Amino acid sequence: MARRSALPPIPDFAVLRSRLDRAREAAAGTGLVIAPGSDLRYLIGQPGGSFERLTALLIPADGTPALVVPKLEAPGFVGLEDLGVDVITWVDGVDPYNLAAERMSAPERVAVSDFTPALHVLAIRDALPKAEQVLAGPIVRELRMRKDAAEIEALRKAGAAIDRVHAQVGEWLRAGRTEAEVGADIAAAIVEEGHTEADFVIVASGPNGASPHHALSERVIEAGDVVVVDIGGPVAEGYNSDSTRTYAVGTPRDADVAATYAVLQEAQQAAVDAVRPGATAESIDAAARDVIAAAGFGEYFIHRTGHGIGLDVHEEPYIVAGNDLPLEAGMAFSVEPGIYQPGRWGARIEDIVVVTADGGESMNNQPHDLVVV
Ligand code: ZN
Ligand code: ZN
Ligand code: ZN
């Protein structure tokens, strides 16, 4: 049984202080308003929660950062004074948006974190009618997509944990059971192996495998099915795993599975091999896509090759055509090409790869072969 501490670990305060400083620098004169969620967790070590009452971290272009928080929720945040973040509490009946506007002191532009509820975004607009509102995502991603050693260690821990789950899938995946039954066993193992929760469990059997984001259904798994299993969740530090392997229940019923799967395996490896500092995100996508297209399956690879991963399962950088971002050491993302045969079967191979000084390091190390159970 995995041991769990009462409070999630908070990064070193020196690390958080430096993130707050760098966020202000990256904002370059724009005021930042950060709602609860992954951005807040990245900056102050604690995600908080979004409700109808406003909680938000304010980072004015000049002046001390402050957390505006309902008085009844303030005890949920620790150590803010030590971080150099003022705490501005408010009680019901007070307008928290005016408190926030005072603290921001008439900025020309306010960047609001991407997942701020609209009810707060529009009220902030009303309280700061002269400020242009923009998204904070492009500012905060400049920090978040370059992982430090502790963040990579947490991704490595998450990767090892999900690898241990994939290593056991053969115990649960068999003909006669439903996808939902197999998924329940996998979800329990995700927690047992060291995640705080099972964030997502995809068991896509037979024709369901052709739907990349199929979750679970009552379909009874049959002998001969190809089954896509895509699973992940966060570890205590908040960083996520995300790994896909494709299984076959006995000999696949479709005669084209072995040859098609070999193309997918080659494509996934080509993309991983292309990872190095200076390569563009879109070049990694092309490395996988070219192999699949050359084999005649281009129209069956219906999504980008990957997504960044960290405190969110999907974040920057996206490994997609049109993204000419040059990769840098410390960037972490999935490499997950798939081939989906509508109405018949599908396959995907997914590992998380971190860019190193001269290449890439996989956080997942389970074999890539079609796993016959
Ligand atoms: Zn996905
Ligand atoms: Zn996945
Ligand atoms: Zn993924």
PDB file of N, CA and C in Angstrom, residues 26-91:
ATOM      1  N   ALA A  26       8.535  37.805 -16.845  1.00  0.00           N
ATOM      2  CA  ALA A  26       7.980  37.335 -18.114  1.00  0.00           C
ATOM      3  C   ALA A  26       6.751  38.160 -18.498  1.00  0.00           C
ATOM      4  N   ALA A  27       6.021  38.658 -17.487  1.00  0.00           N
ATOM      5  CA  ALA A  27       4.816  39.446 -17.760  1.00  0.00           C
ATOM      6  C   ALA A  27       5.159  40.829 -18.308  1.00  0.00           C
ATOM      7  N   ALA A  28       6.364  41.292 -18.041  1.00  0.00           N
ATOM      8  CA  ALA A  28       6.885  42.522 -18.661  1.00  0.00           C
ATOM      9  C   ALA A  28       5.899  43.694 -18.595  1.00  0.00           C
ATOM     10  N   GLY A  29       5.490  44.048 -17.388  1.00  0.00           N
ATOM     11  CA  GLY A  29       4.637  45.226 -17.229  1.00  0.00           C
ATOM     12  C   GLY A  29       3.153  44.925 -17.199  1.00  0.00           C
ATOM     13  N   THR A  30       2.778  43.691 -17.577  1.00  0.00           N
ATOM     14  CA  THR A  30       1.374  43.279 -17.494  1.00  0.00           C
ATOM     15  C   THR A  30       1.115  42.701 -16.103  1.00  0.00           C
ATOM     16  N   GLY A  31      -0.013  43.064 -15.502  1.00  0.00           N
ATOM     17  CA  GLY A  31      -0.375  42.483 -14.205  1.00  0.00           C
ATOM     18  C   GLY A  31      -0.900  41.075 -14.392  1.00  0.00           C
ATOM     19  N   LEU A  32      -0.555  40.191 -13.454  1.00  0.00           N
ATOM     20  CA  LEU A  32      -1.006  38.799 -13.561  1.00  0.00           C
ATOM     21  C   LEU A  32      -2.086  38.513 -12.521  1.00  0.00           C
ATOM     22  N   VAL A  33      -3.142  37.827 -12.956  1.00  0.00           N
ATOM     23  CA  VAL A  33      -4.190  37.354 -12.055  1.00  0.00           C
ATOM     24  C   VAL A  33      -4.276  35.834 -12.247  1.00  0.00           C
ATOM     25  N   ILE A  34      -3.912  35.097 -11.213  1.00  0.00           N
ATOM     26  CA  ILE A  34      -3.805  33.645 -11.327  1.00  0.00           C
ATOM     27  C   ILE A  34      -4.848  32.983 -10.438  1.00  0.00           C
ATOM     28  N   ALA A  35      -5.777  32.299 -11.063  1.00  0.00           N
ATOM     29  CA  ALA A  35      -6.846  31.620 -10.330  1.00  0.00           C
ATOM     30  C   ALA A  35      -6.334  30.268  -9.815  1.00  0.00           C
ATOM     31  N   PRO A  36      -7.065  29.642  -8.882  1.00  0.00           N
ATOM     32  CA  PRO A  36      -6.680  28.314  -8.407  1.00  0.00           C
ATOM     33  C   PRO A  36      -6.517  27.316  -9.553  1.00  0.00           C
ATOM     34  N   GLY A  37      -5.602  26.378  -9.348  1.00  0.00           N
ATOM     35  CA  GLY A  37      -5.316  25.381 -10.375  1.00  0.00           C
ATOM     36  C   GLY A  37      -3.824  25.171 -10.498  1.00  0.00           C
ATOM     37  N   SER A  38      -3.411  24.618 -11.633  1.00  0.00           N
ATOM     38  CA  SER A  38      -2.012  24.245 -11.811  1.00  0.00           C
ATOM     39  C   SER A  38      -1.068  25.445 -11.826  1.00  0.00           C
ATOM     40  N   ASP A  39      -1.506  26.566 -12.425  1.00  0.00           N
ATOM     41  CA  ASP A  39      -0.633  27.743 -12.427  1.00  0.00           C
ATOM     42  C   ASP A  39      -0.375  28.218 -10.995  1.00  0.00           C
ATOM     43  N   LEU A  40      -1.427  28.210 -10.181  1.00  0.00           N
ATOM     44  CA  LEU A  40      -1.270  28.650  -8.789  1.00  0.00           C
ATOM     45  C   LEU A  40      -0.370  27.670  -8.034  1.00  0.00           C
ATOM     46  N   ARG A  41      -0.572  26.385  -8.265  1.00  0.00           N
ATOM     47  CA  ARG A  41       0.276  25.397  -7.602  1.00  0.00           C
ATOM     48  C   ARG A  41       1.739  25.589  -8.013  1.00  0.00           C
ATOM     49  N   TYR A  42       1.964  25.888  -9.286  1.00  0.00           N
ATOM     50  CA  TYR A  42       3.332  26.105  -9.761  1.00  0.00           C
ATOM     51  C   TYR A  42       3.972  27.297  -9.049  1.00  0.00           C
ATOM     52  N   LEU A  43       3.190  28.351  -8.812  1.00  0.00           N
ATOM     53  CA  LEU A  43       3.765  29.599  -8.299  1.00  0.00           C
ATOM     54  C   LEU A  43       3.844  29.661  -6.778  1.00  0.00           C
ATOM     55  N   ILE A  44       2.863  29.056  -6.073  1.00  0.00           N
ATOM     56  CA  ILE A  44       2.911  29.145  -4.602  1.00  0.00           C
ATOM     57  C   ILE A  44       2.872  27.766  -3.936  1.00  0.00           C
ATOM     58  N   GLY A  45       2.934  26.704  -4.750  1.00  0.00           N
ATOM     59  CA  GLY A  45       3.031  25.355  -4.194  1.00  0.00           C
ATOM     60  C   GLY A  45       1.720  24.746  -3.772  1.00  0.00           C
ATOM     61  N   GLN A  46       0.621  25.482  -3.949  1.00  0.00           N
ATOM     62  CA  GLN A  46      -0.690  25.023  -3.488  1.00  0.00           C
ATOM     63  C   GLN A  46      -1.730  25.407  -4.529  1.00  0.00           C
ATOM     64  N   PRO A  47      -2.574  24.452  -4.962  1.00  0.00           N
ATOM     65  CA  PRO A  47      -3.493  24.760  -6.066  1.00  0.00           C
ATOM     66  C   PRO A  47      -4.748  25.518  -5.650  1.00  0.00           C
ATOM     67  N   GLY A  48      -5.139  25.416  -4.370  1.00  0.00           N
ATOM     68  CA  GLY A  48      -6.410  26.013  -3.971  1.00  0.00           C
ATOM     69  C   GLY A  48      -7.559  25.394  -4.730  1.00  0.00           C
ATOM     70  N   GLY A  49      -8.711  26.057  -4.711  1.00  0.00           N
ATOM     71  CA  GLY A  49      -9.871  25.564  -5.448  1.00  0.00           C
ATOM     72  C   GLY A  49     -10.685  26.746  -5.921  1.00  0.00           C
ATOM     73  N   SER A  50     -11.274  26.615  -7.123  1.00  0.00           N
ATOM     74  CA  SER A  50     -12.114  27.694  -7.661  1.00  0.00           C
ATOM     75  C   SER A  50     -13.560  27.471  -7.273  1.00  0.00           C
ATOM     76  N   PHE A  51     -14.137  28.480  -6.683  1.00  0.00           N
ATOM     77  CA  PHE A  51     -15.546  28.442  -6.308  1.00  0.00           C
ATOM     78  C   PHE A  51     -16.182  29.754  -6.744  1.00  0.00           C
ATOM     79  N   GLU A  52     -17.434  29.947  -6.333  1.00  0.00           N
ATOM     80  CA  GLU A  52     -18.104  31.198  -6.711  1.00  0.00           C
ATOM     81  C   GLU A  52     -17.472  32.396  -5.991  1.00  0.00           C
ATOM     82  N   ARG A  53     -16.813  32.140  -4.845  1.00  0.00           N
ATOM     83  CA  ARG A  53     -16.084  33.224  -4.169  1.00  0.00           C
ATOM     84  C   ARG A  53     -14.694  33.335  -4.794  1.00  0.00           C
ATOM     85  N   LEU A  54     -14.228  34.574  -5.000  1.00  0.00           N
ATOM     86  CA  LEU A  54     -12.943  34.785  -5.673  1.00  0.00           C
ATOM     87  C   LEU A  54     -11.749  34.432  -4.784  1.00  0.00           C
ATOM     88  N   THR A  55     -10.899  33.533  -5.286  1.00  0.00           N
ATOM     89  CA  THR A  55      -9.537  33.371  -4.798  1.00  0.00           C
ATOM     90  C   THR A  55      -8.634  33.627  -5.995  1.00  0.00           C
ATOM     91  N   ALA A  56      -7.616  34.481  -5.842  1.00  0.00           N
ATOM     92  CA  ALA A  56      -6.701  34.732  -6.956  1.00  0.00           C
ATOM     93  C   ALA A  56      -5.389  35.298  -6.438  1.00  0.00           C
ATOM     94  N   LEU A  57      -4.305  34.836  -7.058  1.00  0.00           N
ATOM     95  CA  LEU A  57      -2.988  35.421  -6.798  1.00  0.00           C
ATOM     96  C   LEU A  57      -2.817  36.607  -7.732  1.00  0.00           C
ATOM     97  N   LEU A  58      -2.484  37.752  -7.165  1.00  0.00           N
ATOM     98  CA  LEU A  58      -2.256  38.961  -7.953  1.00  0.00           C
ATOM     99  C   LEU A  58      -0.762  39.238  -7.979  1.00  0.00           C
ATOM    100  N   ILE A  59      -0.214  39.368  -9.171  1.00  0.00           N
ATOM    101  CA  ILE A  59       1.194  39.771  -9.285  1.00  0.00           C
ATOM    102  C   ILE A  59       1.214  41.068 -10.079  1.00  0.00           C
ATOM    103  N   PRO A  60       1.174  42.207  -9.357  1.00  0.00           N
ATOM    104  CA  PRO A  60       1.202  43.488 -10.066  1.00  0.00           C
ATOM    105  C   PRO A  60       2.564  43.712 -10.709  1.00  0.00           C
ATOM    106  N   ALA A  61       2.583  44.554 -11.723  1.00  0.00           N
ATOM    107  CA  ALA A  61       3.852  44.834 -12.405  1.00  0.00           C
ATOM    108  C   ALA A  61       4.871  45.391 -11.412  1.00  0.00           C
ATOM    109  N   ASP A  62       4.411  46.236 -10.493  1.00  0.00           N
ATOM    110  CA  ASP A  62       5.257  46.703  -9.392  1.00  0.00           C
ATOM    111  C   ASP A  62       4.531  46.376  -8.104  1.00  0.00           C
ATOM    112  N   GLY A  63       5.291  46.118  -7.047  1.00  0.00           N
ATOM    113  CA  GLY A  63       4.644  45.872  -5.768  1.00  0.00           C
ATOM    114  C   GLY A  63       4.604  44.400  -5.423  1.00  0.00           C
ATOM    115  N   THR A  64       4.187  44.155  -4.200  1.00  0.00           N
ATOM    116  CA  THR A  64       4.232  42.812  -3.633  1.00  0.00           C
ATOM    117  C   THR A  64       3.079  41.960  -4.156  1.00  0.00           C
ATOM    118  N   PRO A  65       3.344  40.703  -4.509  1.00  0.00           N
ATOM    119  CA  PRO A  65       2.236  39.816  -4.873  1.00  0.00           C
ATOM    120  C   PRO A  65       1.303  39.621  -3.684  1.00  0.00           C
ATOM    121  N   ALA A  66       0.045  39.305  -3.990  1.00  0.00           N
ATOM    122  CA  ALA A  66      -0.938  39.108  -2.915  1.00  0.00           C
ATOM    123  C   ALA A  66      -1.930  38.030  -3.322  1.00  0.00           C
ATOM    124  N   LEU A  67      -2.361  37.277  -2.330  1.00  0.00           N
ATOM    125  CA  LEU A  67      -3.450  36.336  -2.563  1.00  0.00           C
ATOM    126  C   LEU A  67      -4.720  36.936  -2.000  1.00  0.00           C
ATOM    127  N   VAL A  68      -5.683  37.170  -2.883  1.00  0.00           N
ATOM    128  CA  VAL A  68      -7.022  37.561  -2.434  1.00  0.00           C
ATOM    129  C   VAL A  68      -7.782  36.276  -2.171  1.00  0.00           C
ATOM    130  N   VAL A  69      -8.296  36.112  -0.974  1.00  0.00           N
ATOM    131  CA  VAL A  69      -8.901  34.822  -0.605  1.00  0.00           C
ATOM    132  C   VAL A  69     -10.025  35.054   0.405  1.00  0.00           C
ATOM    133  N   PRO A  70     -11.132  34.330   0.259  1.00  0.00           N
ATOM    134  CA  PRO A  70     -12.181  34.451   1.273  1.00  0.00           C
ATOM    135  C   PRO A  70     -11.623  34.084   2.648  1.00  0.00           C
ATOM    136  N   LYS A  71     -12.023  34.823   3.652  1.00  0.00           N
ATOM    137  CA  LYS A  71     -11.477  34.602   4.992  1.00  0.00           C
ATOM    138  C   LYS A  71     -11.673  33.151   5.420  1.00  0.00           C
ATOM    139  N   LEU A  72     -12.776  32.545   5.035  1.00  0.00           N
ATOM    140  CA  LEU A  72     -13.047  31.191   5.486  1.00  0.00           C
ATOM    141  C   LEU A  72     -12.148  30.165   4.786  1.00  0.00           C
ATOM    142  N   GLU A  73     -11.517  30.554   3.675  1.00  0.00           N
ATOM    143  CA  GLU A  73     -10.640  29.608   2.975  1.00  0.00           C
ATOM    144  C   GLU A  73      -9.153  29.907   3.181  1.00  0.00           C
ATOM    145  N   ALA A  74      -8.854  31.029   3.824  1.00  0.00           N
ATOM    146  CA  ALA A  74      -7.448  31.411   4.038  1.00  0.00           C
ATOM    147  C   ALA A  74      -6.651  30.365   4.811  1.00  0.00           C
ATOM    148  N   PRO A  75      -7.243  29.674   5.811  1.00  0.00           N
ATOM    149  CA  PRO A  75      -6.437  28.685   6.548  1.00  0.00           C
ATOM    150  C   PRO A  75      -5.930  27.546   5.664  1.00  0.00           C
ATOM    151  N   GLY A  76      -6.504  27.369   4.482  1.00  0.00           N
ATOM    152  CA  GLY A  76      -6.057  26.320   3.572  1.00  0.00           C
ATOM    153  C   GLY A  76      -4.728  26.626   2.891  1.00  0.00           C
ATOM    154  N   PHE A  77      -4.250  27.843   3.045  1.00  0.00           N
ATOM    155  CA  PHE A  77      -2.970  28.231   2.414  1.00  0.00           C
ATOM    156  C   PHE A  77      -1.919  28.422   3.499  1.00  0.00           C
ATOM    157  N   VAL A  78      -0.726  27.867   3.280  1.00  0.00           N
ATOM    158  CA  VAL A  78       0.316  27.973   4.301  1.00  0.00           C
ATOM    159  C   VAL A  78       1.554  28.664   3.737  1.00  0.00           C
ATOM    160  N   GLY A  79       2.241  29.367   4.613  1.00  0.00           N
ATOM    161  CA  GLY A  79       3.581  29.863   4.307  1.00  0.00           C
ATOM    162  C   GLY A  79       3.651  31.049   3.368  1.00  0.00           C
ATOM    163  N   LEU A  80       2.519  31.712   3.109  1.00  0.00           N
ATOM    164  CA  LEU A  80       2.551  32.773   2.097  1.00  0.00           C
ATOM    165  C   LEU A  80       3.416  33.954   2.544  1.00  0.00           C
ATOM    166  N   GLU A  81       3.370  34.277   3.852  1.00  0.00           N
ATOM    167  CA  GLU A  81       4.197  35.390   4.339  1.00  0.00           C
ATOM    168  C   GLU A  81       5.668  35.089   4.071  1.00  0.00           C
ATOM    169  N   ASP A  82       6.075  33.851   4.340  1.00  0.00           N
ATOM    170  CA  ASP A  82       7.481  33.477   4.115  1.00  0.00           C
ATOM    171  C   ASP A  82       7.850  33.564   2.634  1.00  0.00           C
ATOM    172  N   LEU A  83       6.849  33.403   1.776  1.00  0.00           N
ATOM    173  CA  LEU A  83       7.099  33.494   0.335  1.00  0.00           C
ATOM    174  C   LEU A  83       7.147  34.934  -0.152  1.00  0.00           C
ATOM    175  N   GLY A  84       6.772  35.854   0.720  1.00  0.00           N
ATOM    176  CA  GLY A  84       6.699  37.252   0.295  1.00  0.00           C
ATOM    177  C   GLY A  84       5.398  37.564  -0.429  1.00  0.00           C
ATOM    178  N   VAL A  85       4.348  36.809  -0.112  1.00  0.00           N
ATOM    179  CA  VAL A  85       3.028  37.045  -0.719  1.00  0.00           C
ATOM    180  C   VAL A  85       2.084  37.559   0.380  1.00  0.00           C
ATOM    181  N   ASP A  86       1.551  38.746   0.193  1.00  0.00           N
ATOM    182  CA  ASP A  86       0.569  39.262   1.151  1.00  0.00           C
ATOM    183  C   ASP A  86      -0.731  38.469   1.042  1.00  0.00           C
ATOM    184  N   VAL A  87      -1.462  38.416   2.140  1.00  0.00           N
ATOM    185  CA  VAL A  87      -2.766  37.749   2.126  1.00  0.00           C
ATOM    186  C   VAL A  87      -3.839  38.806   2.358  1.00  0.00           C
ATOM    187  N   ILE A  88      -4.740  38.924   1.401  1.00  0.00           N
ATOM    188  CA  ILE A  88      -5.854  39.882   1.515  1.00  0.00           C
ATOM    189  C   ILE A  88      -7.129  39.064   1.656  1.00  0.00           C
ATOM    190  N   THR A  89      -7.658  39.012   2.869  1.00  0.00           N
ATOM    191  CA  THR A  89      -8.877  38.229   3.062  1.00  0.00           C
ATOM    192  C   THR A  89     -10.097  39.129   2.906  1.00  0.00           C
ATOM    193  N   TRP A  90     -11.194  38.501   2.550  1.00  0.00           N
ATOM    194  CA  TRP A  90     -12.444  39.242   2.443  1.00  0.00           C
ATOM    195  C   TRP A  90     -13.579  38.376   2.989  1.00  0.00           C
ATOM    196  N   VAL A  91     -14.620  39.039   3.427  1.00  0.00           N
ATOM    197  CA  VAL A  91     -15.772  38.313   3.960  1.00  0.00           C
ATOM    198  C   VAL A  91     -16.991  38.579   3.072  1.00  0.00           C
TER     199      VAL A  91
END
